[in-house]
PDB file of C-alpha atoms in Angstrom:
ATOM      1  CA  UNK A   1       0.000   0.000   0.000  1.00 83.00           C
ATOM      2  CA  UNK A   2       1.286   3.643  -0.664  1.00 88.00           C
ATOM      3  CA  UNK A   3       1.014   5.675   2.185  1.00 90.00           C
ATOM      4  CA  UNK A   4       2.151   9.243   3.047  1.00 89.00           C
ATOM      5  CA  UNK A   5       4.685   8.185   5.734  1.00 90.00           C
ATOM      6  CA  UNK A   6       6.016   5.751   3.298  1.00 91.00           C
ATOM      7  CA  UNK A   7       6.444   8.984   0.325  1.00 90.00           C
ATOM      8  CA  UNK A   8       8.246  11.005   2.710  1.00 91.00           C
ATOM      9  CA  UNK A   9       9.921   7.653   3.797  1.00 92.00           C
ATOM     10  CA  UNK A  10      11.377   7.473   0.265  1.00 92.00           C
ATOM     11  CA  UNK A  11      11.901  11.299  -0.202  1.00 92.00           C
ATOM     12  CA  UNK A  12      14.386  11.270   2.621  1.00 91.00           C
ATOM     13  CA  UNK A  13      16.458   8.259   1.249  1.00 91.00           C
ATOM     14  CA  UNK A  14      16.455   9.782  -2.358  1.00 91.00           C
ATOM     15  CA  UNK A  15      17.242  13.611  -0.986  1.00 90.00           C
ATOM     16  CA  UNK A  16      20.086  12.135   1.183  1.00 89.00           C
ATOM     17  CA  UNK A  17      21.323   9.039  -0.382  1.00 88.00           C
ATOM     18  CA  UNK A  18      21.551   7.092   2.265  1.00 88.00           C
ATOM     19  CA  UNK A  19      19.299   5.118   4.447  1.00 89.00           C
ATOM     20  CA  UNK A  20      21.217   6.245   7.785  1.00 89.00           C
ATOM     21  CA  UNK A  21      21.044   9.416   7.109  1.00 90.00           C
ATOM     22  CA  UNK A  22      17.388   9.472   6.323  1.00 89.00           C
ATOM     23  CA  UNK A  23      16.650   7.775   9.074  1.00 89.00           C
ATOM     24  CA  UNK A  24      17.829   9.917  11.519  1.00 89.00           C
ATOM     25  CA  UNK A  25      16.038  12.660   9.493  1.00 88.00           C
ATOM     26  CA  UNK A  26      13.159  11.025  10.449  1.00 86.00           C
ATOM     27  CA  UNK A  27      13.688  10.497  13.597  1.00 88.00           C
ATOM     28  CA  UNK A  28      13.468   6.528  13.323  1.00 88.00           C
ATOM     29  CA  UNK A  29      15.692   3.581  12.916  1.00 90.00           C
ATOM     30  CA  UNK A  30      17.090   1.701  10.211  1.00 89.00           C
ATOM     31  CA  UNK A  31      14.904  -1.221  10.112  1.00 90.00           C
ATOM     32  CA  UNK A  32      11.481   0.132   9.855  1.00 90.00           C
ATOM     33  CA  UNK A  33      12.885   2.536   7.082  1.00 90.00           C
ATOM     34  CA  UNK A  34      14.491  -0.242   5.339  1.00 90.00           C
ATOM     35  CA  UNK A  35      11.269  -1.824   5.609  1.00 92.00           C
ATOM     36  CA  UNK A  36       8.948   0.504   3.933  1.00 91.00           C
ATOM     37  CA  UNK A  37      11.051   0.929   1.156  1.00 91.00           C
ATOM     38  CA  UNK A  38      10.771  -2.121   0.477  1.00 92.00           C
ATOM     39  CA  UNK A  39       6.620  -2.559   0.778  1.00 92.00           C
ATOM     40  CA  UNK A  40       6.637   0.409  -1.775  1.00 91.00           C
ATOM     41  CA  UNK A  41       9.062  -1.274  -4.533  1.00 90.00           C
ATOM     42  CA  UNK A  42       6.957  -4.179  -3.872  1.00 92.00           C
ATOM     43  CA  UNK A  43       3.284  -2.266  -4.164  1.00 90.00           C
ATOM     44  CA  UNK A  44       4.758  -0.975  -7.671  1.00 91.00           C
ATOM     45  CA  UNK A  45       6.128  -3.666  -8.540  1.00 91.00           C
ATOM     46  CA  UNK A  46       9.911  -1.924  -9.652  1.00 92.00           C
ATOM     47  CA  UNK A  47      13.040  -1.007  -7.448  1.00 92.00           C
ATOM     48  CA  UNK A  48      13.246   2.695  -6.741  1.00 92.00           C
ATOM     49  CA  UNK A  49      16.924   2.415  -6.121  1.00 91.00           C
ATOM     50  CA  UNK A  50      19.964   0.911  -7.144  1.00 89.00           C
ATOM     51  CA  UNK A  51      22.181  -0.277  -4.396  1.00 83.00           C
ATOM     52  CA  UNK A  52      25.526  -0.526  -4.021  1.00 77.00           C
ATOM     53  CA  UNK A  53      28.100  -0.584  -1.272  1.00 69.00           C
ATOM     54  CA  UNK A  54      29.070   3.059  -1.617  1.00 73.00           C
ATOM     55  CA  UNK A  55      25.740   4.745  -1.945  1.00 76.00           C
ATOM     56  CA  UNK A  56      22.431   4.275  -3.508  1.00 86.00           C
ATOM     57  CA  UNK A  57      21.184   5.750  -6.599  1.00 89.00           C
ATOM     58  CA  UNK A  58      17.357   6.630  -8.397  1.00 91.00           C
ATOM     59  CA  UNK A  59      16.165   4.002 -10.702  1.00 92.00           C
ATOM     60  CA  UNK A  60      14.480   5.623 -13.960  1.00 91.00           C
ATOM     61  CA  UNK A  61      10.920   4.627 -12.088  1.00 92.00           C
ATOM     62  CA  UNK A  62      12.560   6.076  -8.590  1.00 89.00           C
ATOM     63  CA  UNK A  63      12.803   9.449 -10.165  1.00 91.00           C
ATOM     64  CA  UNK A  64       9.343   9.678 -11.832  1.00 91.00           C
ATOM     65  CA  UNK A  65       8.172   8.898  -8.302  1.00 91.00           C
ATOM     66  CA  UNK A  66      10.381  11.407  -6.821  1.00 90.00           C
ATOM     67  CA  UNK A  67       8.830  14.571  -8.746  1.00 89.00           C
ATOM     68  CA  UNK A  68       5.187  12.968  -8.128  1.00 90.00           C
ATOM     69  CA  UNK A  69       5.926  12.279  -4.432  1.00 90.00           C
ATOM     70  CA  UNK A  70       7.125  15.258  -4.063  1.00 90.00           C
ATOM     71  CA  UNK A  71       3.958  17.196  -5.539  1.00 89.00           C
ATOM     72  CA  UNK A  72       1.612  15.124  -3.483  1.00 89.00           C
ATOM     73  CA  UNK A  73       3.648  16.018   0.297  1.00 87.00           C
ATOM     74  CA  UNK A  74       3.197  19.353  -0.817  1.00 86.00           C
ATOM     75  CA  UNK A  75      -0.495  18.962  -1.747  1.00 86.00           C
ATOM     76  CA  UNK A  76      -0.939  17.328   1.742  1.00 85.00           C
ATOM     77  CA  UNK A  77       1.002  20.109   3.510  1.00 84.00           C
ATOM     78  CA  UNK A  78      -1.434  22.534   1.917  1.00 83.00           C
ATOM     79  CA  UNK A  79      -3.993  20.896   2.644  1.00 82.00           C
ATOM     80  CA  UNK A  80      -3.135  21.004   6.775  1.00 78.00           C
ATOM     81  CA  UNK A  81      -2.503  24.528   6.847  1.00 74.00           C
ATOM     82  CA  UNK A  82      -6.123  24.590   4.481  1.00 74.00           C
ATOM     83  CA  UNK A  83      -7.893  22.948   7.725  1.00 73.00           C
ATOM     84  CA  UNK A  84      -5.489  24.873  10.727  1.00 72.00           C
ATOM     85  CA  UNK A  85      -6.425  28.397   8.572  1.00 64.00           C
ATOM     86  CA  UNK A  86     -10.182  26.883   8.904  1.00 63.00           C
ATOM     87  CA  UNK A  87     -10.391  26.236  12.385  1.00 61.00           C
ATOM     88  CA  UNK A  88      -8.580  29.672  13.243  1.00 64.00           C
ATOM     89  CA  UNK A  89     -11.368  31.341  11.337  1.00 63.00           C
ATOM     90  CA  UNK A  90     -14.212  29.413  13.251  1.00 76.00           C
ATOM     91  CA  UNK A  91     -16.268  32.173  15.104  1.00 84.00           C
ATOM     92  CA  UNK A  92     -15.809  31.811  18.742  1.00 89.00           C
ATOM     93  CA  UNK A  93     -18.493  29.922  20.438  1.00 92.00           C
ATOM     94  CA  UNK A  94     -20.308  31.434  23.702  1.00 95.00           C
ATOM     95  CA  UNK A  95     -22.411  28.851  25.233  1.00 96.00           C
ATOM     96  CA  UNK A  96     -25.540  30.632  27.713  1.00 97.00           C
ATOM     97  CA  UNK A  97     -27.741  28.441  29.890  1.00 96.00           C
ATOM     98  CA  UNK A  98     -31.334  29.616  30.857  1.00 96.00           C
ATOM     99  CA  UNK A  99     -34.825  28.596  32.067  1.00 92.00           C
ATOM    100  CA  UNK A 100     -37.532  27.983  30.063  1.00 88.00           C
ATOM    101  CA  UNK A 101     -39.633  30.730  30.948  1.00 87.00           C
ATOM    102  CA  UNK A 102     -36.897  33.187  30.561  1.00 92.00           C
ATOM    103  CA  UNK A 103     -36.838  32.429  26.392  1.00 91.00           C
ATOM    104  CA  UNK A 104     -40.148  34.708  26.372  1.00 88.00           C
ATOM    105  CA  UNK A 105     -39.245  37.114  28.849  1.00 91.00           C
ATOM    106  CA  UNK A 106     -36.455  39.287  29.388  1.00 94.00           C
ATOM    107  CA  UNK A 107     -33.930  37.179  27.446  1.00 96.00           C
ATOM    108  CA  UNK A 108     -35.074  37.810  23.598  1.00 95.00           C
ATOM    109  CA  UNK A 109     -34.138  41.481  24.056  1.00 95.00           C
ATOM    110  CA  UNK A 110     -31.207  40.816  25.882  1.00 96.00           C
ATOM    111  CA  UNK A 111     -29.686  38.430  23.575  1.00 97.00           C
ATOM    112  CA  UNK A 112     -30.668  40.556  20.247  1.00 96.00           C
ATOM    113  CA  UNK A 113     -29.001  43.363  21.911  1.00 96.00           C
ATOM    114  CA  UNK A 114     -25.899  41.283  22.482  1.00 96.00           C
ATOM    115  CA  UNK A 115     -25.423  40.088  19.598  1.00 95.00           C
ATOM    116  CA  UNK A 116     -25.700  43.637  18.077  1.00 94.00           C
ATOM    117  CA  UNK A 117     -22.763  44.538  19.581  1.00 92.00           C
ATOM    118  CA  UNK A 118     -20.667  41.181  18.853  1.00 92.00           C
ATOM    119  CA  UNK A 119     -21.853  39.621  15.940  1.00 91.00           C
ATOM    120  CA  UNK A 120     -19.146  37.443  15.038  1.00 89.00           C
ATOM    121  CA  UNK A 121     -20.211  35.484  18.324  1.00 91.00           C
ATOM    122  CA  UNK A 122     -21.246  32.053  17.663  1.00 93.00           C
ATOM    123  CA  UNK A 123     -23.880  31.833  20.573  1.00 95.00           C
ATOM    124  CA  UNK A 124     -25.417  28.484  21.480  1.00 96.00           C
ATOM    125  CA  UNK A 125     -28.368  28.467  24.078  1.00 96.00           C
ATOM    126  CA  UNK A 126     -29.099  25.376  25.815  1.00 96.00           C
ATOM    127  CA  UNK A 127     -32.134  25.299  28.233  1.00 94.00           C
ATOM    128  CA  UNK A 128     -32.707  23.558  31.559  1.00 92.00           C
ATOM    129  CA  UNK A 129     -35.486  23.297  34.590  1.00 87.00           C
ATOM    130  CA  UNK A 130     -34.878  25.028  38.372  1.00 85.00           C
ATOM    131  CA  UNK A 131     -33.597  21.516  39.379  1.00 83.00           C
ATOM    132  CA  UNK A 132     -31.102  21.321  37.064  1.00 88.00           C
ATOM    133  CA  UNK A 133     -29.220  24.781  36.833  1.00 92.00           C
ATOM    134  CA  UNK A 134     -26.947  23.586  38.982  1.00 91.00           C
ATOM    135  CA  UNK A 135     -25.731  20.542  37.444  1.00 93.00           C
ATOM    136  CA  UNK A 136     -25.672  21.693  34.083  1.00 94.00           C
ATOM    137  CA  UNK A 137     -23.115  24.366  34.856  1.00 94.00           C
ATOM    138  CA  UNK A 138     -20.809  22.454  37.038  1.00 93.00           C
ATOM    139  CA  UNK A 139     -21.000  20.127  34.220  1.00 93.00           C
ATOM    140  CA  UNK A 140     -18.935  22.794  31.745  1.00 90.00           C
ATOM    141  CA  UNK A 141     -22.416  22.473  29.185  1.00 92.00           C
ATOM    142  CA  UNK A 142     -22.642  26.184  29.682  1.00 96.00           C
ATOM    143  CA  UNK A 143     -20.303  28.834  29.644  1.00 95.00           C
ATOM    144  CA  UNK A 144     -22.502  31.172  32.007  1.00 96.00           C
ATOM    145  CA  UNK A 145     -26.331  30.578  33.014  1.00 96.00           C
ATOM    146  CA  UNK A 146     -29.534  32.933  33.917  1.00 97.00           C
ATOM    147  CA  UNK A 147     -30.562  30.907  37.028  1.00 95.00           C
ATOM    148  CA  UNK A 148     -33.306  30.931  39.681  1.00 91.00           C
ATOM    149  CA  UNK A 149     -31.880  32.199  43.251  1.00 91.00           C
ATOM    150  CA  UNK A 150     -30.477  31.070  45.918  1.00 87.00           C
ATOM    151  CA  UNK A 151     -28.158  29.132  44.087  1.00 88.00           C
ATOM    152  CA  UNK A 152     -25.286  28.372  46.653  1.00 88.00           C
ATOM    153  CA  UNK A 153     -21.899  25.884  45.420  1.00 91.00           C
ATOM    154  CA  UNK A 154     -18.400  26.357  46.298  1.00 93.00           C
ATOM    155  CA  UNK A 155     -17.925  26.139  42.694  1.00 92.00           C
ATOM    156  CA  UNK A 156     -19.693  28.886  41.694  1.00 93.00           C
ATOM    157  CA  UNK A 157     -20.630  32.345  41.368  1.00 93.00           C
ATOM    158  CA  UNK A 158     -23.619  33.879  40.925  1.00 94.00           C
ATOM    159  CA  UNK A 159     -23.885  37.828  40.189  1.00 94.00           C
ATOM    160  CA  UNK A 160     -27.635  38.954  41.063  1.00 94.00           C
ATOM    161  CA  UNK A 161     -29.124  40.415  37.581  1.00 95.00           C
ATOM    162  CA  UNK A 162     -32.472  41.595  38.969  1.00 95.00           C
ATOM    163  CA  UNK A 163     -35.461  41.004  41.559  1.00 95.00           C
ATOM    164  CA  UNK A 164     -38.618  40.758  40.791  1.00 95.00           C
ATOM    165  CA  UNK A 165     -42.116  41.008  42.482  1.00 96.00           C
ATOM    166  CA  UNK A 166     -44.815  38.101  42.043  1.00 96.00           C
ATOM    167  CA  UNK A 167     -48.342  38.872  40.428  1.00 97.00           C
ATOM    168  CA  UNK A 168     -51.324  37.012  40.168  1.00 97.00           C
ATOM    169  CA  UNK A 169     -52.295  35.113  37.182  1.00 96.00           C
ATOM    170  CA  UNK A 170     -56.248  34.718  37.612  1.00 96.00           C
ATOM    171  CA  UNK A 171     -58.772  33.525  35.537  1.00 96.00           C
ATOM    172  CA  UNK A 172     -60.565  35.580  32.994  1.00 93.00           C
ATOM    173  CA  UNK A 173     -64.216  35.152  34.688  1.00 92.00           C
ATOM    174  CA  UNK A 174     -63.311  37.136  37.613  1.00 90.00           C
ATOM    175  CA  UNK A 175     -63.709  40.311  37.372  1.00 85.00           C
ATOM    176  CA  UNK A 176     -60.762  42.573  39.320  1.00 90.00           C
ATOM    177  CA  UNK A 177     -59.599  45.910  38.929  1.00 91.00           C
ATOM    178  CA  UNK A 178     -55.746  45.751  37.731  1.00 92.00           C
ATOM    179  CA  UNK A 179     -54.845  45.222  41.585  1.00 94.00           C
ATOM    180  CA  UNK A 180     -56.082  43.041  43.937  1.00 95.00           C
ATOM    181  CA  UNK A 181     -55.749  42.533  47.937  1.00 95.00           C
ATOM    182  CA  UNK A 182     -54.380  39.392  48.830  1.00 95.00           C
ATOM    183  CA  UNK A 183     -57.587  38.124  50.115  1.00 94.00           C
ATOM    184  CA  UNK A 184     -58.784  37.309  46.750  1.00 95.00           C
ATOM    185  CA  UNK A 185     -57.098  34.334  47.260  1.00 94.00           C
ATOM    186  CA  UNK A 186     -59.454  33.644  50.175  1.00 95.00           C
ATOM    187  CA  UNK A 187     -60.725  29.846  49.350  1.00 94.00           C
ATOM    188  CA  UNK A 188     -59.006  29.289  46.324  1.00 94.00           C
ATOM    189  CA  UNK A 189     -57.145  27.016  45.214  1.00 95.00           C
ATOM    190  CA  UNK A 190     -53.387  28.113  45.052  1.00 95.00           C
ATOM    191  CA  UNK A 191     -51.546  26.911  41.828  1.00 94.00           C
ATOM    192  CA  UNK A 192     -47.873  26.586  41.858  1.00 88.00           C
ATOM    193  CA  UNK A 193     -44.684  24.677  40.725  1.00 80.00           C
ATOM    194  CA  UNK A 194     -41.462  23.405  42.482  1.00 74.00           C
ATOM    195  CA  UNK A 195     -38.020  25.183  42.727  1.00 73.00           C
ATOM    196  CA  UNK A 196     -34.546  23.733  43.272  1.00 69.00           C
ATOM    197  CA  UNK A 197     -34.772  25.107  46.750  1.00 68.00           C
ATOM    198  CA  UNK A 198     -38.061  23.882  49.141  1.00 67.00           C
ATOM    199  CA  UNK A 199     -37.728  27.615  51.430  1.00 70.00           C
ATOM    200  CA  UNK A 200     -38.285  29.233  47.644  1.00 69.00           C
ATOM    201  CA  UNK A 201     -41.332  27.104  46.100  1.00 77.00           C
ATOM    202  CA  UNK A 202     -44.286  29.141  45.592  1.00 82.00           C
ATOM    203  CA  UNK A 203     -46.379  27.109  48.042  1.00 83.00           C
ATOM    204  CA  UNK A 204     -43.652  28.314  50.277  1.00 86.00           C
ATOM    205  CA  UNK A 205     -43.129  31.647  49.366  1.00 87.00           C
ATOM    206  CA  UNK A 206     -46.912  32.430  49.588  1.00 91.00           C
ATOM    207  CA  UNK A 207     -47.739  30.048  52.775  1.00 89.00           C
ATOM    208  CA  UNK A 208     -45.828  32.643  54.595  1.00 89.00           C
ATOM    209  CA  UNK A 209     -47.039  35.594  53.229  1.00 93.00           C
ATOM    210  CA  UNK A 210     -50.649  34.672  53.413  1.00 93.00           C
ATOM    211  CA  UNK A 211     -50.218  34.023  56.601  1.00 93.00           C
ATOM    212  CA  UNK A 212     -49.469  37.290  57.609  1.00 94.00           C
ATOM    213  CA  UNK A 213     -53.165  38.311  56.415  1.00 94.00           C
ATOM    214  CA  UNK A 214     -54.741  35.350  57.936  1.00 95.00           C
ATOM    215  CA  UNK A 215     -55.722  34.216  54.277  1.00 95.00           C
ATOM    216  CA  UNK A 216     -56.553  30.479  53.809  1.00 94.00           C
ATOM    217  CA  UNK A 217     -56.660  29.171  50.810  1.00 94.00           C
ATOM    218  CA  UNK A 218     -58.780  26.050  50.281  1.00 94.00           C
ATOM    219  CA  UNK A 219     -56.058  23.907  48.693  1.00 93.00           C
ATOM    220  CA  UNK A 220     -52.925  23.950  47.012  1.00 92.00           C
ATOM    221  CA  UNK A 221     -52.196  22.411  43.433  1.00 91.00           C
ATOM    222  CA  UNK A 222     -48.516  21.570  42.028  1.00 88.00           C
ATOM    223  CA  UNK A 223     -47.467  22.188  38.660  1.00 87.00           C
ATOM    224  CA  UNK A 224     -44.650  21.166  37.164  1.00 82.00           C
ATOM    225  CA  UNK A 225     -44.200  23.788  34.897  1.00 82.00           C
ATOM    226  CA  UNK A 226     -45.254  27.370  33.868  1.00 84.00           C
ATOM    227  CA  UNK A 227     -47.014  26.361  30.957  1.00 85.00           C
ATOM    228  CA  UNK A 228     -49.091  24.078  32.941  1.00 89.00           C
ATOM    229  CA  UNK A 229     -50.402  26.083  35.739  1.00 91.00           C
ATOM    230  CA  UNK A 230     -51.462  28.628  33.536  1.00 92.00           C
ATOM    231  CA  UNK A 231     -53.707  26.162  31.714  1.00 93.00           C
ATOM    232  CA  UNK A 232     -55.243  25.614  35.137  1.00 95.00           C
ATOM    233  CA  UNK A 233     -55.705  28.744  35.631  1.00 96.00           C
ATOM    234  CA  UNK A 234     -57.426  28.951  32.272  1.00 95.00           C
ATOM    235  CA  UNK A 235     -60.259  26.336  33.279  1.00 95.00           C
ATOM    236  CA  UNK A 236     -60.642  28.506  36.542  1.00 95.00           C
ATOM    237  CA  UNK A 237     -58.815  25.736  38.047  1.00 95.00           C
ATOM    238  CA  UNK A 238     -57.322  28.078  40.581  1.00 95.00           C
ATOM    239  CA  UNK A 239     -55.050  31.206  40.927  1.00 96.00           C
ATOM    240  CA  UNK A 240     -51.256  30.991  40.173  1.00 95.00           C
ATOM    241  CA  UNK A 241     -48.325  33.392  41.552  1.00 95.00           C
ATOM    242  CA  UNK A 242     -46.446  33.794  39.304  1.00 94.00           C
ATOM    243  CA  UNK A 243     -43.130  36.394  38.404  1.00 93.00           C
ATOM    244  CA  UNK A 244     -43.939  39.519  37.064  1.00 94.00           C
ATOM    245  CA  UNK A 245     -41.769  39.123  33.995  1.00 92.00           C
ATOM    246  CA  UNK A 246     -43.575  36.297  33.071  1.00 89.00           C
ATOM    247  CA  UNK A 247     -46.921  38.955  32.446  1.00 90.00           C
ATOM    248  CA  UNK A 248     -45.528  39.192  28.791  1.00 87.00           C
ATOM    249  CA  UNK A 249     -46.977  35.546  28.302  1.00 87.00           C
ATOM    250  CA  UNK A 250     -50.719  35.552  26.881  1.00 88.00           C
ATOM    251  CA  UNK A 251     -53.042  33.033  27.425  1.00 90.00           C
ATOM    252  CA  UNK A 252     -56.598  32.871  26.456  1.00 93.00           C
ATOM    253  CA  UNK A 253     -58.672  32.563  29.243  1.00 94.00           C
ATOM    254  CA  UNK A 254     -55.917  34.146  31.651  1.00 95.00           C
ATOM    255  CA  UNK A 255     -55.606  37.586  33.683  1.00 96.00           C
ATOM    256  CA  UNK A 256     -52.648  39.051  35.557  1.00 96.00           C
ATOM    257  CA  UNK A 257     -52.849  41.286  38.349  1.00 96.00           C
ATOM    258  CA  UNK A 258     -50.568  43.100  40.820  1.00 96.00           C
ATOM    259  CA  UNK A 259     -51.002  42.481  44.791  1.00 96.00           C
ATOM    260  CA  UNK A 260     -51.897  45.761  46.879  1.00 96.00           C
ATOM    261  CA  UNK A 261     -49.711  44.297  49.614  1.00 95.00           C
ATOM    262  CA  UNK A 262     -45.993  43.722  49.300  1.00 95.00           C
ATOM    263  CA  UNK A 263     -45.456  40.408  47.566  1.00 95.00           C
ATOM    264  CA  UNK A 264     -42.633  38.006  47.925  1.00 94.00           C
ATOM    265  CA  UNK A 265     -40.119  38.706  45.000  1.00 94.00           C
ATOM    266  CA  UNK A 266     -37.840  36.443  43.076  1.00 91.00           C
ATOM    267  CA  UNK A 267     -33.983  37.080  41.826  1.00 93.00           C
ATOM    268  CA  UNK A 268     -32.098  35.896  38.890  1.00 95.00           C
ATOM    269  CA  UNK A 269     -28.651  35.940  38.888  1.00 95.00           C
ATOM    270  CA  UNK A 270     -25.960  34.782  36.006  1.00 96.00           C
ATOM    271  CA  UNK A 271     -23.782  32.071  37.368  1.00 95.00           C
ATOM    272  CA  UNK A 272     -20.571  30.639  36.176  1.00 94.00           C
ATOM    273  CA  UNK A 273     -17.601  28.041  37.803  1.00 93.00           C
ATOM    274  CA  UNK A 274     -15.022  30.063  39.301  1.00 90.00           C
ATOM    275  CA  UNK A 275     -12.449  27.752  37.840  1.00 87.00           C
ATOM    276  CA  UNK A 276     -13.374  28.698  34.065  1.00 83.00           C
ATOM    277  CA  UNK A 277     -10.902  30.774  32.257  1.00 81.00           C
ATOM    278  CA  UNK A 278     -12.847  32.122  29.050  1.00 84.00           C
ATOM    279  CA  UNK A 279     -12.711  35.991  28.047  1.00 88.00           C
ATOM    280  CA  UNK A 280     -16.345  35.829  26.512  1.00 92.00           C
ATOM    281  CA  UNK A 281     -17.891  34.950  29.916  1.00 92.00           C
ATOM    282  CA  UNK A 282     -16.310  37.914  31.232  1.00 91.00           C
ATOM    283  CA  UNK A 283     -17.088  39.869  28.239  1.00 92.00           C
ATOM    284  CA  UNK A 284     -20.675  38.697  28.500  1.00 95.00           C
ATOM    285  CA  UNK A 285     -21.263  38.594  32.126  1.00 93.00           C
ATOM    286  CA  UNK A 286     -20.270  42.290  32.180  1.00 92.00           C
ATOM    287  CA  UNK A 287     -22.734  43.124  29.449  1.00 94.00           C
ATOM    288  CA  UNK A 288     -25.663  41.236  30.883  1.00 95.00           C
ATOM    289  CA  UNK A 289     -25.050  43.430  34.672  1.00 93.00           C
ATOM    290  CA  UNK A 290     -25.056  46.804  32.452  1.00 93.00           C
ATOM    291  CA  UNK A 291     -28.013  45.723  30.809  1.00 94.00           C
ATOM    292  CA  UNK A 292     -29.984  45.400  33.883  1.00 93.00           C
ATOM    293  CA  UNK A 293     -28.959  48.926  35.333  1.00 87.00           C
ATOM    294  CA  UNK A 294     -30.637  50.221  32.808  1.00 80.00           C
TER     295      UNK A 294
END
């Protein structure tokens, strides 16, 4: 079989005329030279060289291989530099994690204006639930993540982006002004959806608060998404706290409206391993705190 190691193989005993000497060209022994030499007179069926004690010399076939060897090294030599040029010129790759609900809230006008401003990013999005924020950024999937807080991990650090008050998402057939007291949710039945961290659940978040008014709902329902308990809420299954940001999300059959008292609130923060080394999550984490001064 011709191979490339075995062209260059023969290159180097033609150019130096001597199989020590092209050996240690190569950076290998004798033998194996010796030996491919001879699988390649043998795959073309001709010597390449005539030996003698002295020296060796280029058959008539040796040299027309010579000049065509030759040509094809070079041709495989471009063709390196063809694929190292390539990769150089591959855009740089940022890799952002976020929550579900965040893809039709604040992040659309984030990212567009982001990318405004660097567009020769490659930016990859990759999308996860509370309960797995964590582990998909210890992982390395993400280069920096929007996540729920408290997220707490000697691993990483989270920068707090904004906080946010809940509203109520209510259905349609009640009729409310545009705020509410709390003690519409008097005997209803309280809609909400798990977090990473028990103390932040909704049923949590508003057990406590209710409390404070001497409110009683008459039961509570678990979602396990968004999506989900706002179809519930739809059917005038019950009421559902949800974050304000998430208001921009319209459903038939589905109100929102702010509470008169002082709700509970919810942060997001961008988090990323303190062990990563990458100039775009600095470059991006930087942008995404100006953005939210604003």
């Amino acid at each position: 079989m011709i191979t490339i190691k075995r062209l260059r193989c023969f290159v180097a005993v033609a150019e130096e005329g001597h199989f020590n000497q092209a050996a240690e060209r190569l950076g290998m022994s004798q033998p194996p030279l010796t030996e491919h030499i001879r699988i390649l007179e043998q795959t073309l069926g001709c010597r390449l060289f005539d030996r003698t004690t002295r020296a060796i010399k280029l058959t008539v076939e040796g040299q027309t291989l010579l000049d065509h060897a030759r040509f094809l090294l070079t041709e495989v030599e471009r063709t390196q530099e063809v694929v190292r040029v390539s990769e150089r010129a591959r855009p740089p790759v940022l890799k952002i994690g976020l929550l579900h609900a965040h893809t039709y809230t604040f992040f659309p006008s984030l990212l567009r204006a982001f990318v405004g401003q660097h567009p020769y990013l490659d930016v990859q999005l990759v999308e996860y639930s509370t309960s797995g924020q964590l582990d998909t950024i210890l992982s390395a999937s993400v280069d920096v993540g929007f996540v729920r807080e408290p997220l707490n991990h000697p691993g990483i650090d989270v920068q707090t982006l904004f906080t946010e008050p809940y509203v109520l998402a209510i259905p349609s057939v009640l009729k409310t002004r545009l705020e509410v007291d709390v003690s519409i949710l008097q005997e209803q039945s309280i809609i909400g959806y798990p977090s990473h961290d028990d103390r932040r659940s909704t049923r949590s978040l508003f057990r406590d608060f209710l409390s404070q008014y001497n409110v009683r709902p008459r039961a509570w329902r678990e979602a396990t998404t968004m999506h989900s308990a706002l179809a519930l809420v739809s059917a005038n299954l019950g009421i559902a706290p949800v974050p304000q940001s998430q208001s921009t999300l319209r459903l038939q059959g589905v109100l929102y409206r702010s509470i008169k008292q002082t709700p509970p609130t919810l942060s997001v923060g961008l988090a990323r391993r303190r062990d990563a080394d990458n100039p775009l999550e600095d470059l991006f984490s930087c942008f995404a705190i100006e953005y939210f001064k604003r």
